[in-house]
Tab-separated table of C-alpha atoms in Angstrom:
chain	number	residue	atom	x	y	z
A	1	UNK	CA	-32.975	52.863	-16.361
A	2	UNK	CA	-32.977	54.352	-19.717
A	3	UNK	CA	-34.570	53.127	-22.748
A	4	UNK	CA	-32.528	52.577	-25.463
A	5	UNK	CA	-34.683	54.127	-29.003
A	6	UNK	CA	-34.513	51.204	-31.694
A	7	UNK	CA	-32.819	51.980	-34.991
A	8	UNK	CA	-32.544	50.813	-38.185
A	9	UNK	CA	-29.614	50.623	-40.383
A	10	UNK	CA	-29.771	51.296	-44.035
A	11	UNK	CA	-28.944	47.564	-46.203
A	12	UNK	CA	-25.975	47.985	-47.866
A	13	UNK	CA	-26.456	45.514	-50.530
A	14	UNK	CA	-27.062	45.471	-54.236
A	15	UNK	CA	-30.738	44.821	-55.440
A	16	UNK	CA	-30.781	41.298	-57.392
A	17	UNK	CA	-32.410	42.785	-61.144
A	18	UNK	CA	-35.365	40.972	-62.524
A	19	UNK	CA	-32.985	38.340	-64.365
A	20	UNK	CA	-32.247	37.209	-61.038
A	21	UNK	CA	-35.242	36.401	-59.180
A	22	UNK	CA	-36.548	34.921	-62.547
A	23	UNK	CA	-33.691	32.197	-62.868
A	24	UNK	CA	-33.746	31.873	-58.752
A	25	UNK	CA	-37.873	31.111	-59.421
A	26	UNK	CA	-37.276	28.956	-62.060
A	27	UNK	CA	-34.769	27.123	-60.535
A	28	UNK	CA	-36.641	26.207	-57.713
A	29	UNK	CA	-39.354	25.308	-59.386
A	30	UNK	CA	-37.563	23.172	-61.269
A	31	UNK	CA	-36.389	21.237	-58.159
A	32	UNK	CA	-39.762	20.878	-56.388
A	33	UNK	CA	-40.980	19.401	-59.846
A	34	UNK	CA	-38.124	16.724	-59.441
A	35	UNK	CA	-38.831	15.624	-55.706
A	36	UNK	CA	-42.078	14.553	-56.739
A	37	UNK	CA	-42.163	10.829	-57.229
A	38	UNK	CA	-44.920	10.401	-59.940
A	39	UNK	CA	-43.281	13.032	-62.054
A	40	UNK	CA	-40.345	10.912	-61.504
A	41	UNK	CA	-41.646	7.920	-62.027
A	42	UNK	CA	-42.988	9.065	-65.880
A	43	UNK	CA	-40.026	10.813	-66.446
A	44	UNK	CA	-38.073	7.180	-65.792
A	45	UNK	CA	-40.583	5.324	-67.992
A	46	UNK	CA	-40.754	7.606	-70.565
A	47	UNK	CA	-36.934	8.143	-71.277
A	48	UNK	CA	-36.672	4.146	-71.398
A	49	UNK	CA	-39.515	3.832	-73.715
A	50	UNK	CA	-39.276	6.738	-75.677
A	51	UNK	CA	-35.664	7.654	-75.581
A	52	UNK	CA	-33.360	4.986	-74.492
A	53	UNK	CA	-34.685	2.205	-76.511
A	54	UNK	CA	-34.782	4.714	-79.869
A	55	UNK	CA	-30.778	4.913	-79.393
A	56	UNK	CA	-30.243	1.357	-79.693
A	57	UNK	CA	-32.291	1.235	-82.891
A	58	UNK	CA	-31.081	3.947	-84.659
A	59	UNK	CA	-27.310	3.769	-83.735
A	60	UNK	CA	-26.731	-0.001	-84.181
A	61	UNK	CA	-27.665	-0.577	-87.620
A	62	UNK	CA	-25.332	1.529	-90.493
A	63	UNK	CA	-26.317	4.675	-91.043
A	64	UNK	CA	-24.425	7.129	-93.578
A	65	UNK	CA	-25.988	10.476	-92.119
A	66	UNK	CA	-28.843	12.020	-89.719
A	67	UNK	CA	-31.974	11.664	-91.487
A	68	UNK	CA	-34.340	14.506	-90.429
A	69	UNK	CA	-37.044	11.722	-91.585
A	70	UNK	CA	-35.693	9.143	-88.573
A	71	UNK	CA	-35.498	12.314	-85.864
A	72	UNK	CA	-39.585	13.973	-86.993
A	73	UNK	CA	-40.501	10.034	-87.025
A	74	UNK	CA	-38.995	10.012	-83.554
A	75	UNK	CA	-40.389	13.413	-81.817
A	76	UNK	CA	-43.470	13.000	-83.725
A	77	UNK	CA	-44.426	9.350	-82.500
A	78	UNK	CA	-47.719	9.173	-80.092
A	79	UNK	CA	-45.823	7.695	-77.291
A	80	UNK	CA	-43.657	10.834	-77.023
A	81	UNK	CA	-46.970	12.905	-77.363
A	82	UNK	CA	-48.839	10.990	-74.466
A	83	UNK	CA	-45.849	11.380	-72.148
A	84	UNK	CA	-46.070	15.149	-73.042
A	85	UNK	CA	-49.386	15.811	-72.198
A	86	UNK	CA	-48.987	13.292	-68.579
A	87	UNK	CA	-46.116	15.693	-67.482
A	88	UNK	CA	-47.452	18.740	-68.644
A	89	UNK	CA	-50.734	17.965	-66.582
A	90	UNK	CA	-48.749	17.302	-63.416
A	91	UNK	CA	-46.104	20.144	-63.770
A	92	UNK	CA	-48.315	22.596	-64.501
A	93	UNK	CA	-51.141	21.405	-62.068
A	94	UNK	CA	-50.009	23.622	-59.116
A	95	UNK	CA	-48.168	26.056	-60.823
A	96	UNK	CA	-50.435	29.254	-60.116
A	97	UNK	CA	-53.199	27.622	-58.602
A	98	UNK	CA	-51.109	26.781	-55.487
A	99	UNK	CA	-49.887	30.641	-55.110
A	100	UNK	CA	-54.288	30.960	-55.622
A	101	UNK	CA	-54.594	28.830	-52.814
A	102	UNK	CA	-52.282	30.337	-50.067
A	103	UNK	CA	-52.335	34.333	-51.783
A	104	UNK	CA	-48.895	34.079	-52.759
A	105	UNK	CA	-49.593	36.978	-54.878
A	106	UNK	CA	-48.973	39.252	-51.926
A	107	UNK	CA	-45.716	38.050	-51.125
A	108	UNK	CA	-44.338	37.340	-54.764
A	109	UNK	CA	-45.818	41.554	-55.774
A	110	UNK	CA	-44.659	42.910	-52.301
A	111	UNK	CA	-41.591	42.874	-54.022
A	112	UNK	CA	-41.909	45.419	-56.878
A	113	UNK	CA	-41.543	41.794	-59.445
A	114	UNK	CA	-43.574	42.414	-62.015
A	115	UNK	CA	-46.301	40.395	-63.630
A	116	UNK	CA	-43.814	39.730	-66.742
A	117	UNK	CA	-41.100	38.527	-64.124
A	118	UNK	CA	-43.865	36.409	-62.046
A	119	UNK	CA	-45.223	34.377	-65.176
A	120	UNK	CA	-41.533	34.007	-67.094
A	121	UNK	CA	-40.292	32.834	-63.816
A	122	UNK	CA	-43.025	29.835	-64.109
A	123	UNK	CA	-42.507	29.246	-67.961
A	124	UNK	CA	-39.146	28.819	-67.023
A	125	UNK	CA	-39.318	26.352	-64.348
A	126	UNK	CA	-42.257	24.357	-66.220
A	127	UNK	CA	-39.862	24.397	-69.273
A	128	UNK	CA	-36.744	23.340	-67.002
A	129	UNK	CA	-38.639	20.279	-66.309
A	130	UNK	CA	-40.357	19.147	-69.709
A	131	UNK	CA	-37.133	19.697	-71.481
A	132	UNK	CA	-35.381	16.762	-69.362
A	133	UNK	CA	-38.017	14.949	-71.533
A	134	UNK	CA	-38.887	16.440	-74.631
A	135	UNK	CA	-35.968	18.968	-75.655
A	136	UNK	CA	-32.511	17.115	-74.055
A	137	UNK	CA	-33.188	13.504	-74.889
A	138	UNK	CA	-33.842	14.207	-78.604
A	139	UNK	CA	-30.727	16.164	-79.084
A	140	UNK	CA	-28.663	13.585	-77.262
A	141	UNK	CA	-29.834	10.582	-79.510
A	142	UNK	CA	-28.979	13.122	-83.204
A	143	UNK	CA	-25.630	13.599	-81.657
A	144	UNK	CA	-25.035	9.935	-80.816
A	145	UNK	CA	-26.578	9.218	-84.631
A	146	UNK	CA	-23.688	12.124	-86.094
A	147	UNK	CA	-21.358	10.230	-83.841
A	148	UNK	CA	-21.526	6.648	-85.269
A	149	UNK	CA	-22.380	7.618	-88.777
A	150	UNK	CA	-20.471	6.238	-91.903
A	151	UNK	CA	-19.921	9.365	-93.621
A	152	UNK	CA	-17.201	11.796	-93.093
A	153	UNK	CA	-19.627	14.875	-94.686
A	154	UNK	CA	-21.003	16.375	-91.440
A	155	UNK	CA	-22.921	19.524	-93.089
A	156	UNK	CA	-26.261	17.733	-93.811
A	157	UNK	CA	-26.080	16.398	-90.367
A	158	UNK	CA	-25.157	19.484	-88.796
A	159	UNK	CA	-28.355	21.093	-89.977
A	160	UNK	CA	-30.865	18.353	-88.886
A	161	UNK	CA	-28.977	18.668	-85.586
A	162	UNK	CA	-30.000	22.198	-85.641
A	163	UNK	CA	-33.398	21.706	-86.799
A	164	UNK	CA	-33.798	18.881	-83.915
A	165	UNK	CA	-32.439	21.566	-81.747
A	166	UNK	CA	-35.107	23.935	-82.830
A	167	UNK	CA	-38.066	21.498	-82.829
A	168	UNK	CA	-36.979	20.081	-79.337
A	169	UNK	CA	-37.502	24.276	-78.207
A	170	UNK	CA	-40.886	24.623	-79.380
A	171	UNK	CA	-42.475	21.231	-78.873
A	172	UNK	CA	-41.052	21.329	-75.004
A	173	UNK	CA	-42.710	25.500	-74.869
A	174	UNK	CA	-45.667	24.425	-77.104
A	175	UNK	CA	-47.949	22.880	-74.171
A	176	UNK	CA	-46.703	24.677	-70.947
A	177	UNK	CA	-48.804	28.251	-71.854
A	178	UNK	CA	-52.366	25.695	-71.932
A	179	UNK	CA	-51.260	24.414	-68.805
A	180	UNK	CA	-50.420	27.507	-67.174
A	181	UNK	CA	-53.978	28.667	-68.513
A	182	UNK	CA	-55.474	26.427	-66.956
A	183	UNK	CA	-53.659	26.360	-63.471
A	184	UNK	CA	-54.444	29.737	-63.077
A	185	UNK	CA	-58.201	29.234	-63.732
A	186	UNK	CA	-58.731	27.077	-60.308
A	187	UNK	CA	-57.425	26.565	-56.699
A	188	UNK	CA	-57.205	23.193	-56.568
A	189	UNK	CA	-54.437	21.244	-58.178
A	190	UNK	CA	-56.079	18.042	-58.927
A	191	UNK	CA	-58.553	20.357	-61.091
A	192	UNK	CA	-56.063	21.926	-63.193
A	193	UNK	CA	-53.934	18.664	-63.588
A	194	UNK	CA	-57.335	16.586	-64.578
A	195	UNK	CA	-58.640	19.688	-66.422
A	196	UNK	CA	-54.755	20.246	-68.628
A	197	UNK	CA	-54.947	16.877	-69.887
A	198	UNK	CA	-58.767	16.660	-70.841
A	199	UNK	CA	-58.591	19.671	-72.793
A	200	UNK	CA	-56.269	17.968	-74.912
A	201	UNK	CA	-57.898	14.797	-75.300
A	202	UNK	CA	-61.033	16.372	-76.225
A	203	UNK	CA	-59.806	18.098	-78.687
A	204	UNK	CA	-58.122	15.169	-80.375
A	205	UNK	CA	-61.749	13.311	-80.300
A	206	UNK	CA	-63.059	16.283	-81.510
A	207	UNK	CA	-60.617	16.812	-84.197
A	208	UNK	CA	-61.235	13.493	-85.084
A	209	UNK	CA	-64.707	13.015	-85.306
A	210	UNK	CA	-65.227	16.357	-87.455
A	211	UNK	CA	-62.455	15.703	-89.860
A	212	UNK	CA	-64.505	13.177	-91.456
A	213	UNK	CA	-66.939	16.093	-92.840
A	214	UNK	CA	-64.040	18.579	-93.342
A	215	UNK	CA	-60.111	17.380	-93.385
A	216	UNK	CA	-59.658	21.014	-91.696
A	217	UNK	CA	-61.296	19.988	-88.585
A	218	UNK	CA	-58.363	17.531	-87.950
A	219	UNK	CA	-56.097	20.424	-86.899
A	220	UNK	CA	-58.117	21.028	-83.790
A	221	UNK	CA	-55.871	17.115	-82.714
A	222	UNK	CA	-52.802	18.935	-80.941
A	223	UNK	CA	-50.843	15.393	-81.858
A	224	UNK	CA	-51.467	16.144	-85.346
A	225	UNK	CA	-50.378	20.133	-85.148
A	226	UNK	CA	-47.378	18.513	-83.082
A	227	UNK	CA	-46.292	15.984	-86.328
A	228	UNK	CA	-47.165	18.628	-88.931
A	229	UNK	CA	-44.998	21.012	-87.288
A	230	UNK	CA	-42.271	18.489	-86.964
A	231	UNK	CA	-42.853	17.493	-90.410
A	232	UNK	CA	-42.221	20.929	-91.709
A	233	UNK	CA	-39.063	21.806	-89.896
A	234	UNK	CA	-37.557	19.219	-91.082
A	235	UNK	CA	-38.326	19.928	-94.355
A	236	UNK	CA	-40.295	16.559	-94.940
A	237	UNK	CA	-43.377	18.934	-96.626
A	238	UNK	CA	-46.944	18.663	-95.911
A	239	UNK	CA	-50.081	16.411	-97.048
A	240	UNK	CA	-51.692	18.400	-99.970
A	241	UNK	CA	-55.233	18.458	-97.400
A	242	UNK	CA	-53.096	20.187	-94.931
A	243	UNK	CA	-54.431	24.374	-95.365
A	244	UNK	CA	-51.074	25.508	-94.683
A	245	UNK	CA	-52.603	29.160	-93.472
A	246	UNK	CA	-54.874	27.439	-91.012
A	247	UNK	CA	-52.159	24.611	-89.681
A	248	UNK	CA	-49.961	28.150	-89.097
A	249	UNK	CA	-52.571	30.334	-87.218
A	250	UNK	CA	-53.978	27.574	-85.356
A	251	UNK	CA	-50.577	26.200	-84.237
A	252	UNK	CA	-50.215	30.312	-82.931
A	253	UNK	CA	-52.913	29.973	-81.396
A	254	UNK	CA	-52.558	27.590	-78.985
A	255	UNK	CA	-49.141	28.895	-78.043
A	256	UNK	CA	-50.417	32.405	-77.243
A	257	UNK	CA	-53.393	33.256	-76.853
A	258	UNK	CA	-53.474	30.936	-73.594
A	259	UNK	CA	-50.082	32.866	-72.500
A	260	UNK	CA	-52.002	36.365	-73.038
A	261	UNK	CA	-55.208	35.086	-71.072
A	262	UNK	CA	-53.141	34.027	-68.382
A	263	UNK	CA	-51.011	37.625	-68.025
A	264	UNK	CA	-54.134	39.137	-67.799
A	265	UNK	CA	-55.651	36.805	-64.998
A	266	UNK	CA	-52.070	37.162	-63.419
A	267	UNK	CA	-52.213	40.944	-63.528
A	268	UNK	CA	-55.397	40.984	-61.723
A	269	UNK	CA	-54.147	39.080	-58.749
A	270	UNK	CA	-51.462	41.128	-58.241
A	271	UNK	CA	-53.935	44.671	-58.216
A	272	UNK	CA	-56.044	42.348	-55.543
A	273	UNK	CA	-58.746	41.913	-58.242
């Protein structure tokens, strides 16, 4: 009996690019995220208290345009803030410290993805999944305001809609690089959920214990970055106390230096370091 020598055909196929198996990470992060019930569950409570309630009381009564006042007053209220830091704990809890956990790294670098494709893969997923809260909800309730307004002058409207559009962007990005930080600092999700959403509560006490010395120590409060920010791109202006300069690098700050700390923790991994 002869023994037949085994062979190996050459794959035909095209090579997804980098795009690719970013959008197909993404994606399915963004549907794990969903089939868990507690993010569910806030996501439910929050849209009812935050959102759904806020439509009712800005569309009923007359209205002549979209105030940019009514929409920072709306995405800059504390309830909206407190929501944001619950989900951001719990979507961002297992994000890389679950691939820690069970060396994922070897599979996800095995390959040829590249540390840039790896983390924009989870900034897209984690932003997926905020922005059914904090970007899509807020847009929805200026275009229902445009909708049953008075006045038939749309252009003052039309750029609050685009401002809400912008604002909606970077408040639903400004949390997820802290988190990400954070998840990739520990192997154990309950650490990185617990330790996302203390770092931001500190830092409000912090911010607001100090500010009584120094009204720059108040800027340390994420909530209060958050409003100034919103206050500003709506054109609303600033509190003369506010050091403009400061507000601006600090509000950098915490949107990238946690991004670049966790690249370089990420590039590590995949070396084996």
């Amino acid at each position: 009996m002869s023994i037949d020598p085994i062979t190996y055909k050459p794959w035909s196929g095209e090579r997804t690019n980098h795009l690719e198996r970013v959008w197909v990470m993404s994606m399915a992060f963004f549907r794990q995220k969903l089939k868990s019930k507690w993010i569910l569950l806030l996501l439910i409570i929050g849209l009812f208290l935050v959102n759904i309630i806020s439509i009712f009381v800005y569309i009923l009564p007359p209205h002549e345009v979209l105030d940019g006042e009514v929409m920072a007053d709306q995405m800059g209220n504390g309830l909206l803030f407190i929501f944001i830091i619950l989900l951001i704990s719990m979507i961002c809890s297992d994000t890389i410290a679950e691939d820690l956990r069970s060396n994922s790294f070897v599979l996800y670098f095995s390959r040829a993805m590249k540390t840039e494709s790896y983390l924009a893969g989870k900034i897209g997923g984690a932003f997926l999944t905020l922005s059914v809260f904090s970007f899509f909800p807020p847009v929805v309730l200026a275009i229902a305001i445009m909708a049953t307004q008075s006045s038939s002058s749309y252009g003052d409207s039309l750029v609050v809609l685009g401002q809400t559009v912008i604002a909606g962007l970077v408040i639903t990005f400004f949390f997820i690089p802290a988190g990400l930080f954070i998840s990739s600092m520990t192997k154990r999700k309950s650490y990185a959920s617990v330790g996302t959403f203390m770092s931001f509560f500190i830092l409000m006490i912090v911010g607001g214990i100090f500010s009584e010395f120094n009204p720059d120590w108040e800027l340390m409060d994420p909530s209060l970055l958050f409003y100034y920010f919103l206050q500003a791109i709506f054109g609303l202006g600033l509190p003369n106390s506010v050091n403009v300069g400061l507000l601006t690098g600090i509000f950098l700050t915490v949107m990238f230096v946690p991004l670049i700390l966790v690249y370089i923790r990420i590039n590590q991994k995949a070396v084996g370091k």
